[in-house]
Amino acid sequence: MDRLNAMATFINVVESGSFSGAARRLEIGQPAVSKTIAQLEERLGVRLLLRSTRGLTPTEAGQRFYERAMRAIEEADEAERSARDAGTGLSGPLRVCAAVTFTRIRILPYLKPFLDMHPQLSLDIVLDDRHIDMLEEGIDVALRMGSLSDSGMTARKIAQNPRSVVGTPAYFAQHGIPATPADLTSHNAVIYGQTGSSWEFRRGSTEVSVAVNGRIKVNAAEGVRAAVLADMGLAISSEWMFEPELASGALQRVLTEWQLPAMDLWAVYPGGRMASAKARAFIAYVEELLSP
């Protein structure tokens, strides 16, 4: 029995819900599909499919086999692509998802050397501060910041950036510079929805949690930037978000003797899928780009 072919046949039966549907997908006769599934069940010594009013559905063992078979087929496909890439270089589209402001400031301006190295490769970059469904959107790799909540993803931390309390000189001239985290309660905070209004500080063995107040709350980092740079309040932010302004002095850090939890950057791949050669090369480039 051709094991990969049997796996592919089983996958098509599960996804179409019938032998006839799988046969149409595979462009073979229905008896050949039925025979392959029977041989597969005999080989494994377990029933993989149940008949119901809805058609064929996998048993518990069948569902486990389906999930592992999917990964095996994907990895076999990737092995072929990787071998072809080794001879011809990286080519075709790579679909990447990443946060808007971070990508605009720290990634997009520096992509030309990567594209020059791989002239047959194209990047389709989806900018979104939300954690979108990678499988549904056809994302090959995502750059995600902060903590990860989806345990079904395969992820690797590739960079880390300090966070600071920041504001404009004009804002601090009007409202004063906070000397302690507790002073923040009397300031106008620009609150980023993903960060929340509870800010955690540490200095040595001392840990302090401050509930800040603010008249502006936004769900995108671009909104935080706009409000802070318009002298409307202070914010906590990764230094990536305000890198040009911190370098020029248009923005200043305060409470620098206190530490905030750093911002982690993760490379995330969908559903346990093996990373493609294109995705690995892109992530290696980003990792080097952001290295201290």
GROMACS .gro file of C-alpha atoms in nm:
model
  292
    1MET     CA    1   0.000   0.000   0.000
    2ASP     CA    2   0.121   0.351  -0.086
    3ARG     CA    3   0.094   0.506   0.260
    4LEU     CA    4   0.092   0.872   0.153
    5ASN     CA    5  -0.163   0.798  -0.118
    6ALA     CA    6  -0.381   0.616   0.136
    7MET     CA    7  -0.354   0.911   0.375
    8ALA     CA    8  -0.451   1.155   0.100
    9THR     CA    9  -0.750   0.937   0.007
   10PHE     CA   10  -0.865   0.919   0.369
   11ILE     CA   11  -0.830   1.297   0.408
   12ASN     CA   12  -1.049   1.352   0.102
   13VAL     CA   13  -1.312   1.108   0.231
   14VAL     CA   14  -1.330   1.289   0.566
   15GLU     CA   15  -1.345   1.635   0.407
   16SER     CA   16  -1.605   1.541   0.144
   17GLY     CA   17  -1.806   1.315   0.376
   18SER     CA   18  -1.841   1.032   0.124
   19PHE     CA   19  -1.653   0.786  -0.096
   20SER     CA   20  -1.815   0.933  -0.406
   21GLY     CA   21  -1.715   1.287  -0.310
   22ALA     CA   22  -1.356   1.178  -0.254
   23ALA     CA   23  -1.356   0.993  -0.585
   24ARG     CA   24  -1.466   1.308  -0.769
   25ARG     CA   25  -1.196   1.512  -0.595
   26LEU     CA   26  -0.927   1.258  -0.678
   27GLU     CA   27  -1.066   1.185  -1.025
   28ILE     CA   28  -1.069   0.809  -0.969
   29GLY     CA   29  -1.343   0.549  -0.939
   30GLN     CA   30  -1.543   0.511  -0.618
   31PRO     CA   31  -1.450   0.138  -0.583
   32ALA     CA   32  -1.083   0.237  -0.571
   33VAL     CA   33  -1.153   0.477  -0.284
   34SER     CA   34  -1.354   0.215  -0.091
   35LYS     CA   35  -1.080  -0.043  -0.142
   36THR     CA   36  -0.807   0.195  -0.021
   37ILE     CA   37  -0.998   0.279   0.298
   38ALA     CA   38  -1.069  -0.090   0.365
   39GLN     CA   39  -0.701  -0.175   0.323
   40LEU     CA   40  -0.605   0.115   0.548
   41GLU     CA   41  -0.842   0.002   0.827
   42GLU     CA   42  -0.712  -0.355   0.792
   43ARG     CA   43  -0.352  -0.237   0.813
   44LEU     CA   44  -0.420  -0.025   1.122
   45GLY     CA   45  -0.653  -0.276   1.286
   46VAL     CA   46  -0.907  -0.009   1.377
   47ARG     CA   47  -1.224   0.134   1.230
   48LEU     CA   48  -1.170   0.483   1.095
   49LEU     CA   49  -1.513   0.580   0.959
   50LEU     CA   50  -1.876   0.558   1.068
   51ARG     CA   51  -2.183   0.586   0.847
   52SER     CA   52  -2.453   0.828   0.962
   53THR     CA   53  -2.739   1.029   0.812
   54ARG     CA   54  -2.484   1.301   0.739
   55GLY     CA   55  -2.259   1.063   0.547
   56LEU     CA   56  -1.926   0.927   0.658
   57THR     CA   57  -1.774   1.069   0.976
   58PRO     CA   58  -1.444   0.975   1.140
   59THR     CA   59  -1.435   0.769   1.458
   60GLU     CA   60  -1.222   0.895   1.746
   61ALA     CA   61  -0.930   0.697   1.607
   62GLY     CA   62  -1.014   0.825   1.259
   63GLN     CA   63  -1.009   1.186   1.374
   64ARG     CA   64  -0.665   1.141   1.533
   65PHE     CA   65  -0.542   0.970   1.216
   66TYR     CA   66  -0.687   1.249   1.000
   67GLU     CA   67  -0.505   1.521   1.195
   68ARG     CA   68  -0.171   1.340   1.182
   69ALA     CA   69  -0.219   1.246   0.818
   70MET     CA   70  -0.277   1.611   0.734
   71ARG     CA   71   0.054   1.704   0.897
   72ALA     CA   72   0.233   1.418   0.721
   73ILE     CA   73   0.104   1.527   0.379
   74GLU     CA   74   0.193   1.891   0.448
   75GLU     CA   75   0.545   1.795   0.556
   76ALA     CA   76   0.590   1.573   0.251
   77ASP     CA   77   0.480   1.861   0.029
   78GLU     CA   78   0.716   2.096   0.211
   79ALA     CA   79   1.004   1.849   0.172
   80GLU     CA   80   0.950   1.858  -0.204
   81ARG     CA   81   0.924   2.238  -0.209
   82SER     CA   82   1.238   2.269   0.004
   83ALA     CA   83   1.434   2.046  -0.232
   84ARG     CA   84   1.316   2.247  -0.533
   85ASP     CA   85   1.398   2.574  -0.353
   86ALA     CA   86   1.752   2.452  -0.282
   87GLY     CA   87   1.814   2.432  -0.654
   88THR     CA   88   1.619   2.733  -0.776
   89GLY     CA   89   1.609   2.972  -0.481
   90LEU     CA   90   1.303   3.099  -0.300
   91SER     CA   91   1.014   3.186  -0.528
   92GLY     CA   92   0.642   3.257  -0.531
   93PRO     CA   93   0.427   3.443  -0.277
   94LEU     CA   94   0.476   3.448   0.099
   95ARG     CA   95   0.176   3.575   0.295
   96VAL     CA   96   0.275   3.744   0.622
   97CYS     CA   97   0.056   3.898   0.893
   98ALA     CA   98   0.189   4.156   1.139
   99ALA     CA   99   0.088   4.453   1.355
  100VAL     CA  100   0.042   4.779   1.166
  101THR     CA  101   0.267   5.027   1.348
  102PHE     CA  102   0.548   4.784   1.430
  103THR     CA  103   0.568   4.671   1.068
  104ARG     CA  104   0.549   5.023   0.927
  105ILE     CA  105   0.835   5.145   1.147
  106ARG     CA  106   1.061   4.842   1.198
  107ILE     CA  107   1.003   4.603   0.907
  108LEU     CA  108   0.877   4.756   0.582
  109PRO     CA  109   1.154   5.018   0.540
  110TYR     CA  110   1.419   4.744   0.563
  111LEU     CA  111   1.280   4.475   0.332
  112LYS     CA  112   1.456   4.574   0.010
  113PRO     CA  113   1.778   4.377   0.085
  114PHE     CA  114   1.571   4.065   0.157
  115LEU     CA  115   1.379   4.102  -0.169
  116ASP     CA  116   1.703   4.170  -0.357
  117MET     CA  117   1.842   3.841  -0.222
  118HIS     CA  118   1.535   3.653  -0.348
  119PRO     CA  119   1.422   3.811  -0.677
  120GLN     CA  120   1.164   3.537  -0.747
  121LEU     CA  121   0.993   3.584  -0.410
  122SER     CA  122   0.697   3.817  -0.346
  123LEU     CA  123   0.558   3.929  -0.009
  124ASP     CA  124   0.188   3.968   0.060
  125ILE     CA  125   0.183   4.154   0.394
  126VAL     CA  126  -0.143   4.173   0.586
  127LEU     CA  127  -0.132   4.455   0.842
  128ASP     CA  128  -0.369   4.395   1.134
  129ASP     CA  129  -0.333   4.453   1.508
  130ARG     CA  130  -0.581   4.172   1.574
  131HIS     CA  131  -0.490   3.803   1.595
  132ILE     CA  132  -0.670   3.692   1.279
  133ASP     CA  133  -0.743   3.329   1.184
  134MET     CA  134  -0.427   3.228   1.001
  135LEU     CA  135  -0.575   2.924   0.827
  136GLU     CA  136  -0.886   3.111   0.712
  137GLU     CA  137  -0.678   3.401   0.578
  138GLY     CA  138  -0.412   3.181   0.418
  139ILE     CA  139  -0.130   3.322   0.630
  140ASP     CA  140   0.206   3.144   0.604
  141VAL     CA  141   0.363   3.314   0.906
  142ALA     CA  142   0.259   3.586   1.150
  143LEU     CA  143   0.460   3.825   1.363
  144ARG     CA  144   0.272   3.854   1.691
  145MET     CA  145   0.356   4.067   1.992
  146GLY     CA  146   0.290   4.007   2.360
  147SER     CA  147   0.150   3.688   2.512
  148LEU     CA  148   0.008   3.409   2.295
  149SER     CA  149  -0.332   3.261   2.375
  150ASP     CA  150  -0.375   3.007   2.092
  151SER     CA  151  -0.203   2.684   2.197
  152GLY     CA  152  -0.282   2.529   1.857
  153MET     CA  153  -0.020   2.745   1.689
  154THR     CA  154   0.349   2.669   1.649
  155ALA     CA  155   0.547   2.967   1.776
  156ARG     CA  156   0.903   3.076   1.844
  157LYS     CA  157   1.016   3.393   2.023
  158ILE     CA  158   1.247   3.585   1.791
  159ALA     CA  159   1.295   3.922   1.960
  160GLN     CA  160   1.224   4.126   2.271
  161ASN     CA  161   1.196   4.498   2.323
  162PRO     CA  162   1.181   4.706   2.642
  163ARG     CA  163   0.867   4.899   2.725
  164SER     CA  164   0.866   5.246   2.875
  165VAL     CA  165   0.632   5.517   2.995
  166VAL     CA  166   0.653   5.785   2.726
  167GLY     CA  167   0.512   6.128   2.656
  168THR     CA  168   0.597   6.448   2.474
  169PRO     CA  169   0.802   6.728   2.635
  170ALA     CA  170   0.499   6.955   2.588
  171TYR     CA  171   0.275   6.716   2.781
  172PHE     CA  172   0.521   6.688   3.071
  173ALA     CA  173   0.574   7.066   3.074
  174GLN     CA  174   0.199   7.108   3.131
  175HIS     CA  175   0.131   6.815   3.366
  176GLY     CA  176   0.464   6.749   3.534
  177ILE     CA  177   0.692   6.446   3.526
  178PRO     CA  178   0.582   6.150   3.740
  179ALA     CA  179   0.841   6.062   4.005
  180THR     CA  180   0.688   5.728   4.107
  181PRO     CA  181   0.445   5.483   3.942
  182ALA     CA  182   0.177   5.598   4.190
  183ASP     CA  183   0.197   5.949   4.040
  184LEU     CA  184   0.052   5.809   3.716
  185THR     CA  185  -0.296   5.802   3.870
  186SER     CA  186  -0.308   6.181   3.838
  187HIS     CA  187  -0.201   6.179   3.472
  188ASN     CA  188  -0.393   6.138   3.149
  189ALA     CA  189  -0.313   5.793   3.014
  190VAL     CA  190  -0.367   5.692   2.654
  191ILE     CA  191  -0.486   5.336   2.700
  192TYR     CA  192  -0.418   5.070   2.439
  193GLY     CA  193  -0.694   4.809   2.441
  194GLN     CA  194  -0.453   4.512   2.418
  195THR     CA  195  -0.243   4.639   2.710
  196GLY     CA  196  -0.522   4.749   2.943
  197SER     CA  197  -0.528   5.007   3.220
  198SER     CA  198  -0.334   4.812   3.483
  199TRP     CA  199   0.039   4.878   3.450
  200GLU     CA  200   0.292   4.659   3.629
  201PHE     CA  201   0.628   4.801   3.745
  202ARG     CA  202   0.930   4.643   3.911
  203ARG     CA  203   1.242   4.789   4.073
  204GLY     CA  204   1.468   4.536   4.236
  205SER     CA  205   1.247   4.320   4.457
  206THR     CA  206   0.968   4.579   4.465
  207GLU     CA  207   0.665   4.525   4.241
  208VAL     CA  208   0.390   4.783   4.195
  209SER     CA  209   0.062   4.766   4.003
  210VAL     CA  210  -0.100   5.095   3.902
  211ALA     CA  211  -0.452   5.139   3.767
  212VAL     CA  212  -0.426   5.437   3.533
  213ASN     CA  213  -0.703   5.665   3.414
  214GLY     CA  214  -0.751   5.809   3.071
  215ARG     CA  215  -1.011   5.973   2.853
  216ILE     CA  216  -0.878   5.805   2.539
  217LYS     CA  217  -0.876   5.430   2.479
  218VAL     CA  218  -0.791   5.292   2.136
  219ASN     CA  219  -0.770   4.944   1.986
  220ALA     CA  220  -0.483   5.009   1.745
  221ALA     CA  221  -0.126   5.120   1.807
  222GLU     CA  222  -0.154   5.392   1.541
  223GLY     CA  223  -0.417   5.556   1.763
  224VAL     CA  224  -0.184   5.548   2.063
  225ARG     CA  225   0.089   5.714   1.857
  226ALA     CA  226  -0.143   5.985   1.727
  227ALA     CA  227  -0.281   6.073   2.070
  228VAL     CA  228   0.056   6.073   2.248
  229LEU     CA  229   0.229   6.278   1.979
  230ALA     CA  230  -0.059   6.529   1.995
  231ASP     CA  231   0.031   6.595   2.363
  232MET     CA  232  -0.293   6.432   2.484
  233GLY     CA  233  -0.141   6.198   2.739
  234LEU     CA  234   0.131   5.951   2.827
  235ALA     CA  235   0.138   5.580   2.745
  236ILE     CA  236   0.330   5.262   2.802
  237SER     CA  237   0.472   5.125   2.483
  238SER     CA  238   0.740   4.907   2.336
  239GLU     CA  239   1.020   5.131   2.215
  240TRP     CA  240   0.965   4.989   1.865
  241MET     CA  241   0.639   5.184   1.844
  242PHE     CA  242   0.803   5.525   1.898
  243GLU     CA  243   1.156   5.456   1.778
  244PRO     CA  244   1.193   5.763   1.549
  245GLU     CA  245   1.052   6.006   1.808
  246LEU     CA  246   1.260   5.865   2.095
  247ALA     CA  247   1.572   5.900   1.879
  248SER     CA  248   1.492   6.260   1.782
  249GLY     CA  249   1.384   6.376   2.128
  250ALA     CA  250   1.026   6.444   2.018
  251LEU     CA  251   0.926   6.191   2.286
  252GLN     CA  252   1.083   6.119   2.622
  253ARG     CA  253   1.090   5.830   2.864
  254VAL     CA  254   1.000   5.876   3.230
  255LEU     CA  255   1.022   5.649   3.537
  256THR     CA  256   1.331   5.498   3.378
  257GLU     CA  257   1.449   5.349   3.708
  258TRP     CA  258   1.141   5.123   3.705
  259GLN     CA  259   1.104   4.825   3.472
  260LEU     CA  260   0.795   4.721   3.279
  261PRO     CA  261   0.751   4.370   3.136
  262ALA     CA  262   0.931   4.359   2.802
  263MET     CA  263   0.744   4.311   2.475
  264ASP     CA  264   0.803   3.972   2.314
  265LEU     CA  265   0.785   3.917   1.938
  266TRP     CA  266   0.686   3.572   1.813
  267ALA     CA  267   0.700   3.402   1.475
  268VAL     CA  268   0.377   3.204   1.456
  269TYR     CA  269   0.285   2.931   1.209
  270PRO     CA  270  -0.069   2.797   1.159
  271GLY     CA  271  -0.197   2.476   1.312
  272GLY     CA  272   0.130   2.301   1.388
  273ARG     CA  273   0.223   2.319   1.020
  274MET     CA  274   0.587   2.280   0.927
  275ALA     CA  275   0.732   2.619   0.834
  276SER     CA  276   0.811   2.660   0.465
  277ALA     CA  277   1.161   2.747   0.347
  278LYS     CA  278   1.029   3.091   0.247
  279ALA     CA  279   0.882   3.153   0.592
  280ARG     CA  280   1.200   3.035   0.765
  281ALA     CA  281   1.414   3.264   0.551
  282PHE     CA  282   1.188   3.563   0.617
  283ILE     CA  283   1.185   3.504   0.993
  284ALA     CA  284   1.563   3.461   1.001
  285TYR     CA  285   1.595   3.797   0.825
  286VAL     CA  286   1.356   3.969   1.069
  287GLU     CA  287   1.536   3.812   1.364
  288GLU     CA  288   1.868   3.947   1.241
  289LEU     CA  289   1.711   4.284   1.164
  290LEU     CA  290   1.588   4.322   1.522
  291SER     CA  291   1.891   4.179   1.698
  292PRO     CA  292   2.061   4.426   1.938
   0.00000   0.00000   0.00000
